[in-house]
Structure formats: structure tokens, C-alpha cells
Short mmCIF file of C-alpha atoms and ligand atoms in Angstrom, two decimals:
data_model
loop_
_atom_site.label_atom_id
_atom_site.label_comp_id
_atom_site.label_asym_id
_atom_site.label_seq_id
_atom_site.Cartn_x
_atom_site.Cartn_y
_atom_site.Cartn_z
CA UNK X 1421 -17.14 -49.80 -64.27
CA UNK X 1422 -14.53 -52.36 -64.26
CA UNK X 1423 -12.83 -53.22 -67.55
CA UNK X 1424 -13.94 -56.35 -69.21
CA UNK X 1425 -12.03 -58.28 -71.94
CA UNK X 1426 -13.87 -60.83 -74.10
CA UNK X 1427 -11.21 -62.18 -76.60
CA UNK X 1428 -11.01 -65.20 -78.67
CA UNK X 1429 -7.68 -66.91 -77.93
CA UNK X 1430 -7.74 -70.02 -80.40
CA UNK X 1431 -9.95 -71.15 -83.08
CA UNK X 1432 -9.28 -74.89 -82.82
CA UNK X 1433 -10.65 -75.61 -80.39
CA UNK X 1434 -12.60 -72.32 -80.07
CA UNK X 1435 -11.41 -70.87 -76.69
CA UNK X 1436 -12.33 -67.46 -75.30
CA UNK X 1437 -10.95 -65.34 -72.56
CA UNK X 1438 -13.38 -63.66 -70.06
CA UNK X 1439 -11.36 -61.21 -68.00
CA UNK X 1440 -12.29 -58.63 -65.64
CA UNK X 1441 -9.98 -55.97 -64.17
CA UNK X 1442 -10.60 -55.47 -60.39
CA UNK X 1443 -8.95 -52.21 -59.64
CA UNK X 1444 -11.28 -51.40 -56.68
CA UNK X 1445 -9.72 -54.19 -54.61
CA UNK X 1446 -7.13 -52.83 -52.07
CA UNK X 1447 -5.97 -55.84 -49.99
CA UNK X 1448 -5.97 -59.34 -51.60
CA UNK X 1449 -7.30 -61.89 -49.16
CA UNK X 1450 -7.73 -58.74 -46.75
CA UNK X 1451 -4.00 -58.97 -46.26
CA UNK X 1452 -1.76 -57.93 -49.21
CA UNK X 1453 -1.72 -54.32 -50.45
CA UNK X 1454 -2.25 -54.48 -54.14
CA UNK X 1455 -2.67 -50.95 -55.60
CA UNK X 1456 -1.76 -52.42 -58.86
CA UNK X 1457 -5.22 -54.59 -58.94
CA UNK X 1458 -5.77 -57.92 -59.99
CA UNK X 1459 -7.80 -59.75 -62.70
CA UNK X 1460 -9.76 -62.62 -62.88
CA UNK X 1461 -9.90 -64.78 -65.91
CA UNK X 1462 -12.41 -67.46 -66.90
CA UNK X 1463 -12.62 -69.31 -70.04
CA UNK X 1464 -15.17 -70.73 -72.37
CA UNK X 1465 -14.57 -73.61 -74.80
CA UNK X 1466 -16.98 -74.16 -77.57
CA UNK X 1467 -16.84 -77.76 -79.10
CA UNK X 1468 -19.12 -79.85 -81.33
CA UNK X 1469 -22.02 -80.50 -79.08
CA UNK X 1470 -20.58 -79.10 -75.89
CA UNK X 1471 -19.74 -75.73 -74.25
CA UNK X 1472 -17.47 -75.73 -71.27
CA UNK X 1473 -16.99 -73.01 -68.90
CA UNK X 1474 -13.72 -73.03 -66.82
CA UNK X 1475 -13.77 -71.13 -63.59
CA UNK X 1476 -15.31 -67.70 -63.04
CA UNK X 1477 -14.93 -64.23 -61.31
CA UNK X 1478 -15.28 -62.95 -57.74
CA UNK X 1479 -18.90 -62.78 -56.53
CA UNK X 1480 -19.24 -58.99 -56.59
CA UNK X 1481 -18.80 -59.30 -60.32
CA UNK X 1482 -21.71 -61.73 -60.82
CA UNK X 1483 -23.88 -59.45 -63.07
CA UNK X 1484 -20.78 -58.26 -65.02
CA UNK X 1485 -19.95 -62.19 -65.53
CA UNK X 1486 -23.54 -63.18 -66.86
CA UNK X 1487 -23.39 -60.08 -69.19
CA UNK X 1488 -19.88 -60.83 -70.50
CA UNK X 1489 -20.78 -64.69 -70.90
CA UNK X 1490 -24.11 -63.72 -72.66
CA UNK X 1491 -22.15 -62.05 -75.41
CA UNK X 1492 -20.56 -65.43 -76.41
CA UNK X 1493 -23.40 -67.76 -75.46
CA UNK X 1494 -26.75 -68.39 -73.99
CA UNK X 1495 -25.99 -69.52 -70.33
CA UNK X 1496 -28.44 -72.19 -70.84
CA UNK X 1497 -26.45 -73.69 -73.51
CA UNK X 1498 -23.31 -74.37 -71.22
CA UNK X 1499 -23.05 -78.09 -70.87
CA UNK X 1500 -20.09 -78.41 -68.44
CA UNK X 1501 -18.52 -76.13 -65.86
CA UNK X 1502 -14.90 -76.91 -64.58
CA UNK X 1503 -14.23 -75.70 -61.11
CA UNK X 1504 -10.24 -75.89 -60.77
CA UNK X 1505 -10.14 -74.21 -57.54
CA UNK X 1506 -13.04 -73.06 -55.11
CA UNK X 1507 -11.50 -70.00 -53.65
CA UNK X 1508 -14.25 -67.31 -54.17
CA UNK X 1509 -12.10 -65.02 -56.50
CA UNK X 1510 -12.88 -67.88 -59.02
CA UNK X 1511 -15.96 -69.59 -57.80
CA UNK X 1512 -18.04 -66.65 -56.45
CA UNK X 1513 -19.99 -66.28 -59.70
CA UNK X 1514 -20.92 -70.15 -60.10
CA UNK X 1515 -24.26 -69.98 -58.23
CA UNK X 1516 -25.44 -67.16 -60.42
CA UNK X 1517 -24.22 -68.99 -63.59
CA UNK X 1518 -25.85 -72.29 -62.45
CA UNK X 1519 -29.06 -70.37 -61.86
CA UNK X 1520 -29.05 -68.77 -65.32
CA UNK X 1521 -28.16 -72.09 -66.76
CA UNK X 1522 -31.11 -73.82 -65.04
CA UNK X 1523 -28.72 -76.22 -63.42
CA UNK X 1524 -28.22 -78.03 -66.76
CA UNK X 1525 -24.42 -78.07 -66.82
CA UNK X 1526 -22.36 -80.87 -65.53
CA UNK X 1527 -20.27 -79.33 -62.62
CA UNK X 1528 -16.73 -81.03 -62.76
CA UNK X 1529 -14.24 -80.68 -59.77
CA UNK X 1530 -11.85 -82.34 -57.62
CA UNK X 1531 -12.99 -84.60 -54.62
CA UNK X 1532 -11.91 -82.03 -52.17
CA UNK X 1533 -13.38 -79.13 -54.13
CA UNK X 1534 -16.79 -81.09 -54.41
CA UNK X 1535 -16.95 -80.85 -50.43
CA UNK X 1536 -16.08 -77.24 -50.55
CA UNK X 1537 -18.76 -76.35 -53.18
CA UNK X 1538 -21.28 -77.97 -51.01
CA UNK X 1539 -20.17 -76.00 -47.79
CA UNK X 1540 -19.80 -72.62 -49.53
CA UNK X 1541 -22.73 -72.52 -51.78
CA UNK X 1542 -24.79 -75.71 -51.16
CA UNK X 1543 -23.92 -76.88 -54.69
CA UNK X 1544 -24.15 -80.76 -54.29
CA UNK X 1545 -24.67 -81.91 -57.86
CA UNK X 1546 -20.80 -82.25 -58.74
CA UNK X 1547 -18.96 -84.91 -60.51
CA UNK X 1548 -15.69 -85.50 -58.82
CA UNK X 1549 -12.59 -86.35 -60.85
CA UNK X 1550 -9.31 -87.84 -59.67
CA UNK X 1551 -5.65 -87.15 -60.63
CA UNK X 1552 -4.91 -87.62 -64.47
CA UNK X 1553 -8.40 -88.54 -65.11
CA UNK X 1554 -9.55 -87.95 -68.80
CA UNK X 1555 -12.93 -87.09 -69.85
CA UNK X 1556 -14.55 -87.03 -73.44
CA UNK X 1557 -16.27 -83.86 -73.94
CA UNK X 1558 -17.41 -82.51 -77.30
CA UNK X 1559 -15.26 -84.98 -79.19
CA UNK X 1560 -12.10 -83.64 -77.32
CA UNK X 1561 -10.20 -85.16 -74.44
CA UNK X 1562 -9.86 -83.18 -71.33
CA UNK X 1563 -7.28 -84.26 -68.57
CA UNK X 1564 -7.50 -83.13 -65.04
CA UNK X 1565 -4.35 -82.84 -63.09
CA UNK X 1566 -4.26 -82.46 -59.23
CA UNK X 1567 -2.08 -79.70 -58.03
CA UNK X 1568 -2.73 -79.72 -54.43
CA UNK X 1569 -1.74 -76.54 -52.39
CA UNK X 1570 -1.56 -74.36 -55.43
CA UNK X 1571 -3.37 -72.99 -53.86
CA UNK X 1572 -5.55 -74.95 -51.60
CA UNK X 1573 -5.84 -78.72 -51.05
CA UNK X 1574 -8.57 -78.71 -53.77
CA UNK X 1575 -6.71 -77.33 -56.61
CA UNK X 1576 -6.39 -78.96 -60.12
CA UNK X 1577 -5.62 -77.84 -63.54
CA UNK X 1578 -7.21 -78.74 -66.67
CA UNK X 1579 -5.27 -79.77 -69.90
CA UNK X 1580 -6.76 -79.72 -73.38
CA UNK X 1581 -4.83 -80.20 -76.71
CA UNK X 1582 -1.67 -78.68 -75.26
CA UNK X 1583 -3.63 -75.77 -73.57
CA UNK X 1584 -3.28 -75.66 -69.70
CA UNK X 1585 -5.99 -73.95 -67.72
CA UNK X 1586 -4.09 -73.21 -64.57
CA UNK X 1587 -6.37 -71.18 -62.43
CA UNK X 1588 -4.06 -69.98 -59.53
CA UNK X 1589 -1.17 -71.75 -61.22
CA UNK X 1590 0.64 -69.39 -63.56
CA UNK X 1591 -1.25 -66.23 -62.15
CA UNK X 1592 0.05 -62.83 -61.11
CA UNK X 1593 -1.20 -59.45 -59.68
CA UNK X 1594 -1.72 -56.19 -61.72
CA UNK X 1595 -3.84 -55.32 -64.68
CA UNK X 1596 -1.66 -55.77 -67.74
CA UNK X 1597 -2.44 -53.72 -70.61
CA UNK X 1598 -2.23 -56.63 -72.88
CA UNK X 1599 -3.92 -60.07 -72.66
CA UNK X 1600 -0.87 -62.17 -73.49
CA UNK X 1601 2.83 -62.49 -73.39
CA UNK X 1602 3.45 -61.34 -76.96
CA UNK X 1603 5.21 -58.06 -76.19
CA UNK X 1604 8.47 -58.33 -74.22
CA UNK X 1605 7.96 -54.91 -72.38
CA UNK X 1606 4.66 -56.06 -71.05
CA UNK X 1607 6.09 -59.22 -69.84
CA UNK X 1608 8.96 -57.61 -67.97
CA UNK X 1609 6.73 -55.02 -66.33
CA UNK X 1610 4.51 -57.84 -65.26
CA UNK X 1611 6.96 -60.50 -63.73
CA UNK X 1612 7.57 -58.71 -60.52
CA UNK X 1613 3.74 -58.84 -59.96
CA UNK X 1614 3.91 -62.50 -60.62
CA UNK X 1615 6.71 -62.85 -57.85
CA UNK X 1616 4.68 -60.93 -55.41
CA UNK X 1617 1.56 -63.08 -56.13
CA UNK X 1618 3.61 -66.28 -55.85
CA UNK X 1619 5.08 -65.22 -52.45
CA UNK X 1620 2.03 -63.75 -50.83
CA UNK X 1621 -0.48 -66.30 -51.95
CA UNK X 1622 1.38 -69.72 -52.37
CA UNK X 1623 4.72 -68.90 -50.69
CA UNK X 1624 3.67 -70.84 -47.77
CA UNK X 1625 3.60 -74.03 -49.98
CA UNK X 1626 7.04 -73.67 -51.70
CA UNK X 1627 7.65 -77.31 -51.78
CA UNK X 1628 4.26 -77.82 -53.87
CA UNK X 1629 5.38 -75.40 -56.43
CA UNK X 1630 8.21 -77.55 -57.25
CA UNK X 1631 6.37 -80.68 -57.07
CA UNK X 1632 3.53 -79.11 -59.21
CA UNK X 1633 5.92 -77.74 -61.67
CA UNK X 1634 7.63 -81.19 -62.03
CA UNK X 1635 4.42 -82.90 -62.51
CA UNK X 1636 3.27 -80.43 -65.27
CA UNK X 1637 6.63 -80.63 -67.02
CA UNK X 1638 5.49 -84.01 -68.27
CA UNK X 1639 2.73 -82.39 -70.26
CA UNK X 1640 3.44 -80.72 -73.70
CA UNK X 1641 2.19 -77.23 -72.79
CA UNK X 1642 1.74 -75.01 -75.88
CA UNK X 1643 -0.18 -72.29 -73.71
CA UNK X 1644 -0.89 -71.48 -70.18
CA UNK X 1645 -4.14 -69.74 -69.31
CA UNK X 1646 -4.21 -68.84 -65.66
CA UNK X 1647 -6.98 -67.41 -63.42
CA UNK X 1648 -5.21 -64.14 -62.90
CA UNK X 1649 -3.14 -61.81 -65.24
CA UNK X 1650 -1.34 -62.36 -68.48
CA UNK X 1651 -2.08 -65.51 -70.56
CA UNK X 1652 1.10 -67.28 -71.71
CA UNK X 1653 0.97 -68.21 -75.55
CA UNK X 1654 4.61 -67.25 -76.86
CA UNK X 1655 6.48 -68.88 -74.13
CA UNK X 1656 4.61 -70.58 -71.29
CA UNK X 1657 7.70 -72.38 -70.08
CA UNK X 1658 9.12 -68.97 -69.15
CA UNK X 1659 6.34 -68.50 -66.61
CA UNK X 1660 6.72 -71.91 -65.16
CA UNK X 1661 10.45 -71.43 -64.82
CA UNK X 1662 9.72 -68.16 -63.20
CA UNK X 1663 7.78 -70.15 -60.58
CA UNK X 1664 10.52 -72.47 -59.99
CA UNK X 1665 12.99 -69.55 -59.51
CA UNK X 1666 10.94 -67.98 -57.06
CA UNK X 1667 10.37 -71.26 -55.18
CA UNK X 1668 14.04 -71.75 -55.30
CA UNK X 1669 14.96 -68.25 -54.10
CA UNK X 1670 17.25 -67.71 -57.05
CA UNK X 1671 18.96 -64.46 -56.27
CA UNK X 1672 20.43 -61.43 -57.95
CA UNK X 1673 24.13 -61.54 -57.45
CA UNK X 1674 24.24 -57.97 -55.62
CA UNK X 1675 20.89 -57.61 -54.24
CA UNK X 1676 20.49 -57.19 -50.41
CA UNK X 1677 16.97 -56.46 -48.83
CA UNK X 1678 16.96 -54.27 -45.91
CA UNK X 1679 14.06 -53.69 -43.62
CA UNK X 1680 13.99 -51.64 -40.21
CA UNK X 1681 11.66 -49.62 -37.90
CA UNK X 1682 12.59 -46.48 -36.20
CA UNK X 1683 10.53 -44.48 -33.76
CA UNK X 1684 12.76 -41.62 -32.93
CA UNK X 1685 15.60 -42.00 -35.30
CA UNK X 1686 18.21 -44.09 -33.35
CA UNK X 1687 17.73 -47.32 -35.40
CA UNK X 1688 17.79 -45.02 -38.52
CA UNK X 1689 21.18 -43.70 -37.52
CA UNK X 1690 22.70 -47.12 -37.20
CA UNK X 1691 21.01 -48.31 -40.33
CA UNK X 1692 22.36 -45.22 -42.19
CA UNK X 1693 25.78 -46.32 -41.36
CA UNK X 1694 25.15 -49.97 -42.34
CA UNK X 1695 23.63 -49.04 -45.74
CA UNK X 1696 26.68 -46.73 -46.63
CA UNK X 1697 29.02 -49.53 -45.68
CA UNK X 1698 27.06 -52.11 -47.80
CA UNK X 1699 26.75 -49.65 -50.72
CA UNK X 1700 30.50 -48.96 -50.59
CA UNK X 1701 30.89 -52.76 -51.13
CA UNK X 1702 28.71 -52.55 -54.26
CA UNK X 1703 25.58 -53.91 -53.42
CA UNK X 1704 22.31 -52.88 -54.69
CA UNK X 1705 20.09 -52.29 -51.63
CA UNK X 1706 16.38 -52.39 -51.48
CA UNK X 1707 15.18 -50.57 -48.32
CA UNK X 1708 11.88 -50.58 -46.42
CA UNK X 1709 11.32 -48.72 -43.36
CA UNK X 1710 8.73 -48.13 -40.63
CA UNK X 1711 8.92 -44.56 -39.10
CA UNK X 1712 6.59 -41.88 -37.89
CA UNK X 1713 6.56 -40.76 -41.55
CA UNK X 1714 6.76 -44.06 -43.51
CA UNK X 1715 4.85 -47.27 -43.67
CA UNK X 1716 5.85 -50.09 -45.94
CA UNK X 1717 3.62 -52.69 -47.61
CA UNK X 1718 4.48 -56.09 -46.06
CA UNK X 1719 3.36 -57.49 -49.58
CA UNK X 1720 6.18 -55.55 -51.17
CA UNK X 1721 8.77 -56.62 -48.58
CA UNK X 1722 7.80 -60.25 -49.21
CA UNK X 1723 8.17 -59.72 -53.01
CA UNK X 1724 11.72 -58.86 -52.61
CA UNK X 1725 13.01 -61.71 -50.48
CA UNK X 1726 13.23 -64.52 -53.16
CA UNK X 1727 15.77 -62.74 -55.46
CA UNK X 1728 17.84 -61.21 -52.43
CA UNK X 1729 21.25 -62.71 -51.54
CA UNK X 1730 20.76 -61.60 -48.10
CA UNK X 1731 18.52 -59.90 -45.54
CA UNK X 1732 19.53 -57.17 -43.08
CA UNK X 1733 17.11 -55.98 -40.36
CA UNK X 1734 17.20 -52.99 -37.93
CA UNK X 1735 14.97 -53.45 -34.93
CA UNK X 1736 14.08 -51.21 -31.92
CA UNK X 1737 13.33 -52.81 -28.50
CA UNK X 1738 9.75 -52.13 -27.69
CA UNK X 1739 8.35 -53.33 -24.36
CA UNK X 1740 11.19 -55.79 -24.15
CA UNK X 1741 10.14 -57.27 -27.62
CA UNK X 1742 10.96 -56.12 -31.11
CA UNK X 1743 8.79 -53.41 -32.64
CA UNK X 1744 5.36 -54.58 -33.48
CA UNK X 1745 5.69 -54.00 -37.13
CA UNK X 1746 8.93 -55.76 -37.41
CA UNK X 1747 7.27 -58.54 -35.51
CA UNK X 1748 4.71 -58.83 -38.28
CA UNK X 1749 7.42 -58.46 -41.01
CA UNK X 1750 9.45 -61.27 -39.60
CA UNK X 1751 6.40 -63.46 -39.00
CA UNK X 1752 5.28 -63.09 -42.54
CA UNK X 1753 8.69 -63.69 -43.89
CA UNK X 1754 9.42 -66.76 -41.95
CA UNK X 1755 5.94 -68.04 -43.12
CA UNK X 1756 5.89 -66.98 -46.82
CA UNK X 1757 9.29 -66.30 -47.70
CA UNK X 1758 11.32 -68.70 -45.95
CA UNK X 1759 14.75 -69.44 -47.75
CA UNK X 1760 18.38 -70.53 -47.07
CA UNK X 1761 19.62 -67.02 -47.08
CA UNK X 1762 21.86 -65.20 -44.39
CA UNK X 1763 20.36 -62.61 -42.18
CA UNK X 1764 21.94 -59.96 -40.08
CA UNK X 1765 20.34 -57.97 -37.35
CA UNK X 1766 21.07 -54.52 -35.77
CA UNK X 1767 19.17 -53.94 -32.55
CA UNK X 1768 18.84 -50.82 -30.62
CA UNK X 1769 17.58 -50.53 -27.03
CA UNK X 1770 17.12 -47.84 -24.46
CA UNK X 1771 17.75 -49.39 -21.06
CA UNK X 1772 17.89 -53.33 -21.39
CA UNK X 1773 19.14 -55.42 -24.24
CA UNK X 1774 16.52 -58.09 -24.50
CA UNK X 1775 15.52 -59.02 -28.07
CA UNK X 1776 18.43 -60.99 -29.62
CA UNK X 1777 17.06 -64.18 -28.12
CA UNK X 1778 13.68 -63.33 -29.43
CA UNK X 1779 15.01 -63.02 -32.81
CA UNK X 1780 17.00 -66.24 -32.62
CA UNK X 1781 13.71 -68.01 -31.47
CA UNK X 1782 11.78 -66.50 -34.38
CA UNK X 1783 14.48 -67.81 -36.72
CA UNK X 1784 15.09 -71.29 -34.92
CA UNK X 1785 12.62 -73.25 -37.34
CA UNK X 1786 13.33 -71.20 -40.36
CA UNK X 1787 15.69 -71.96 -43.29
CA UNK X 1788 17.45 -68.60 -42.83
CA UNK X 1789 21.14 -68.58 -41.63
CA UNK X 1790 21.47 -66.26 -38.66
CA UNK X 1791 24.79 -64.38 -38.94
CA UNK X 1792 24.98 -61.92 -36.20
CA UNK X 1793 22.99 -59.71 -33.88
CA UNK X 1794 24.76 -56.32 -33.19
CA UNK X 1795 23.30 -54.71 -29.97
CA UNK X 1796 23.48 -50.80 -29.47
CA UNK X 1797 22.40 -48.69 -26.68
CA UNK X 1798 20.82 -45.53 -27.95
CA UNK X 1799 22.12 -44.63 -31.36
CA UNK X 1800 25.74 -44.82 -31.10
CA UNK X 1801 27.05 -47.91 -32.89
CA UNK X 1802 30.39 -49.78 -32.43
CA UNK X 1803 31.62 -49.21 -35.87
CA UNK X 1804 34.22 -51.91 -35.45
CA UNK X 1805 31.40 -54.45 -34.38
CA UNK X 1806 29.32 -53.35 -37.32
CA UNK X 1807 32.10 -53.84 -39.79
CA UNK X 1808 32.98 -57.28 -38.35
CA UNK X 1809 29.28 -58.33 -38.70
CA UNK X 1810 29.03 -57.09 -42.30
CA UNK X 1811 32.37 -59.02 -43.11
CA UNK X 1812 30.66 -62.10 -41.55
CA UNK X 1813 27.67 -61.70 -43.66
CA UNK X 1814 29.85 -61.21 -46.89
CA UNK X 1815 31.78 -64.46 -46.02
CA UNK X 1816 28.47 -66.27 -46.20
CA UNK X 1817 27.96 -64.82 -49.73
CA UNK X 1818 31.30 -65.83 -51.13
C1 FMN V 1940 7.10 -47.70 -26.99
C2 FMN V 1940 8.42 -47.73 -26.42
C3 FMN V 1940 8.74 -48.89 -25.90
C4 FMN V 1940 10.07 -49.18 -25.63
N1 FMN V 1940 10.53 -50.44 -24.81
C5 FMN V 1940 11.73 -50.52 -24.49
C6 FMN V 1940 12.07 -51.92 -23.65
O1 FMN V 1940 11.40 -52.74 -23.38
N2 FMN V 1940 13.49 -51.85 -23.54
C7 FMN V 1940 14.46 -51.06 -23.89
O2 FMN V 1940 15.51 -51.22 -23.53
N3 FMN V 1940 14.02 -50.02 -24.66
C8 FMN V 1940 12.71 -49.72 -24.79
N4 FMN V 1940 12.44 -48.47 -25.59
C9 FMN V 1940 13.45 -47.67 -26.06
C10 FMN V 1940 13.92 -47.96 -27.49
O3 FMN V 1940 14.19 -49.18 -27.69
C11 FMN V 1940 15.17 -46.96 -27.78
O4 FMN V 1940 14.97 -45.56 -27.57
C12 FMN V 1940 15.65 -47.11 -29.17
O5 FMN V 1940 16.89 -46.41 -29.22
C13 FMN V 1940 14.67 -46.82 -30.12
O6 FMN V 1940 15.23 -46.52 -31.26
P1 FMN V 1940 14.22 -45.76 -32.34
O7 FMN V 1940 13.95 -44.38 -31.82
O8 FMN V 1940 14.99 -45.55 -33.65
O9 FMN V 1940 13.08 -46.70 -32.68
C14 FMN V 1940 11.18 -48.28 -25.73
C15 FMN V 1940 10.79 -47.12 -26.56
C16 FMN V 1940 9.40 -46.98 -26.93
C17 FMN V 1940 8.90 -45.65 -27.76
FE1 FE2 V 1941 -6.66 -69.13 -54.70
FE1 FE2 V 1942 -6.86 -66.79 -57.25
#
């Protein structure tokens, strides 16, 4: 049984959190390894003459959601359902709730979400709202702010009396042992999972993160209640700033990310020398490798890009291309974690050097700054060339 949290967050207005901890999930969006799990957070706001449900859970938890909700209210008494985002990790429970509600509630969503609700679930009776539209519900003023591409084109957030219901905006992976940010240790343990969530889920739309953060900064936000992970009551600005820092790729001074593959140990020999040299220079190295003994989750590699100063790759030549695992890693980095950071390559081939051009092609349309590609036949690296390449990288970091 998945853990369910039902907690009253505020008394005026009366706001409840309904959170379920999905620890069964292995690959978010069928892509990203998340052994840490993810929670889905929905909210119920009880007002004078109105009961407003905001978002929901994944479809597989429909029964749990109805049960949890029924602890707080008869589903038939829900008067409004706000759908901030239609991705099924939040909207999957909507058909079941509407059924239990006998379709009495007014469903509110963006214009784009209205179309998606029809195509996903055949839900047609939706009131579409536009950017900054206000709506009086139960003697309170709700405001809807469009935040397109955070995470989908349909996405909006809902603002009520200083409380921002962010859905994907403000979310993170993992199952925090608390519901909010009041304990500093909980927050510190949680923030890396926020970074991983940002890069893997919305990293492709970094520009929109900055745009969205700017737009939301005009609101007086006293609390941020997202659709995943911790809620932010003590310091919501801290989380919004974290989103901005990740989008901007704000780096730790001495952190370098290293990723390599090695089928039979030749690339590894080269990279061990590279790692020793970088360590001697005082860098903190975060190393991921693909060998006949080790695999590395690409989601973790992506998480370590934003706060690295530079990226160093070791690649073997494989059928005149780069190793398939490294192809995937590079493709995802270019797509999800594309930053103005210097990158250095060490390539190893058996009989024909052929991948430098491939690598340059991959980097061509990215923001990354190509520093050098040091080619080696077999495992015997030219140490002078290696040192020169590392010096060139360090120059970029001055
Ligand atoms: C499946 C496979 C395909 C390879 N394809 C090429 C190739 O197209 N061109 C080349 O020069 N070397 C090729 N090689 C040789 C490797 O690039 C070379 O042995 C290199 O040193 C591998 O380093 P590693 O054992 O650390 O992965 C291939 C090796 C394997 C196992
Ligand atoms: Fe989403
Ligand atoms: Fe989500």
C-alpha cells in the first residue's frame, strides 16, 4: 500500500494536501530512473459555499484518491475542479472523481488543457480560462496564470490569497519524510532531487523556466504548493531561486562532471590519468562510467550537469561512431542540459580515428564550448597532449 498523507495546510482559507507516495515507479515518463520515487500532490480548498479540488494523482491510484478525498468531503460536494496541467500523473484520477461527483463540478483549465482533456478522457464540459483571469469562487478570488511549457503547452498555475498551486512548477522527485520545508535537513536532502526533476522533466524548456519565474515574481507568494514533493511554506522564494539557478546553470566552483564508456579498459586507462591530473589541480570530480560491470543512470548524469563548471568525456570508437551509451548520454545532455560550459573529449580507437567530427557535429548546435578532442590509438595516451588539453580547459574556467 502506497503511503497517503492527508494534512490540513492552512485554516483560512481551509487548504488540505492529499499526497500519495509512489514508490513502485521505476522510470518516470518511462525514461528516468527514480529509485527515490515521486509523490503526487492534490489539494482541496474548502470555502463558504464552494469546495475546490486542485489537480489529482496518477490513474493507477484512482481508488486510493477517492478514498483519501472521502475522508475530507463527499465527492458529490466538490463544486469546482481546477486542472493546472493535463499530464496523466496529475489528471489520471479526474474521470473517476467526476464520476463519483456525478459531473456536478465545474472543471476549470487553460484553453490548451481543455482540448487535451477532451482527447485524453472525452471530458468536454470544461470552462477555459485565459492568462491572469480572475474568478470569484466561494467569496474568494482565484487567479489563473499561464506558465506554458512548464511542463506542457497547457500548463497554468493557480493563485489564491498568497498561495500558489504550482503543479509541476516547484516539483521534485523523491518521497520526503516531511510534507513541508520547515526542517533544514529535509530541505537539503531534497533539493538535489528537485534539480534532477527540473533537468529531466523541463530541462528542454529552460528559457520558459526563466520566463515563468519572472512572471511569478510579480505575485506575492507566501506559500508554494506543488504537484510533486515538498510544499514550501517557510521559504517559497528559495525554491523559485533554485529553479532559476538550475536554468542558468549556476556552477560550484570546483566541480567537474566526467562521463566515459570503456568496453575492455583502454578508455578507462586514459581516463584514470585524466582524473588524476584533474584531482591534482584540486577539482571535485563526479564520475559516471559504462563498462562491462557498471551502468550509470542517465537521469543522474543529467542532474550533475547544471552545477558543474565543465564536462569531460571519454569515448571509445564503436563501428566508426561513438559508443552507443555515450551517444545516448550526449544526445540527452544536448537536449535537456544544454549550457554554456566548456567540454573536453578523450577518444580511443582501435584502427581508424573517426569520431572527432561526429562529436563536433553533436555539439554544433548546442551552447557548449568545445575545447579539444584528444585522440588515442589503443590505451597509450600522449601525456603531453593530455596536459595541454587540460590546460586549455582550465583556461576556459579562469
Ligand atoms: C563492438 C566494437 C566496435 C568497434 N568499432 C571500431 C571502429 O569502428 N573503429 C575503430 O577504430 N575501433 C573500433 N573498435 C575498437 C575500439 O574502439 C578500441 O579497441 C578502443 O581501444 C576501445 O576502448 P575500450 O576497450 O576502453 O572501450 C571497436 C571495438 C568494439 C568492441
Ligand atoms: Fe508534467
Ligand atoms: Fe508532474
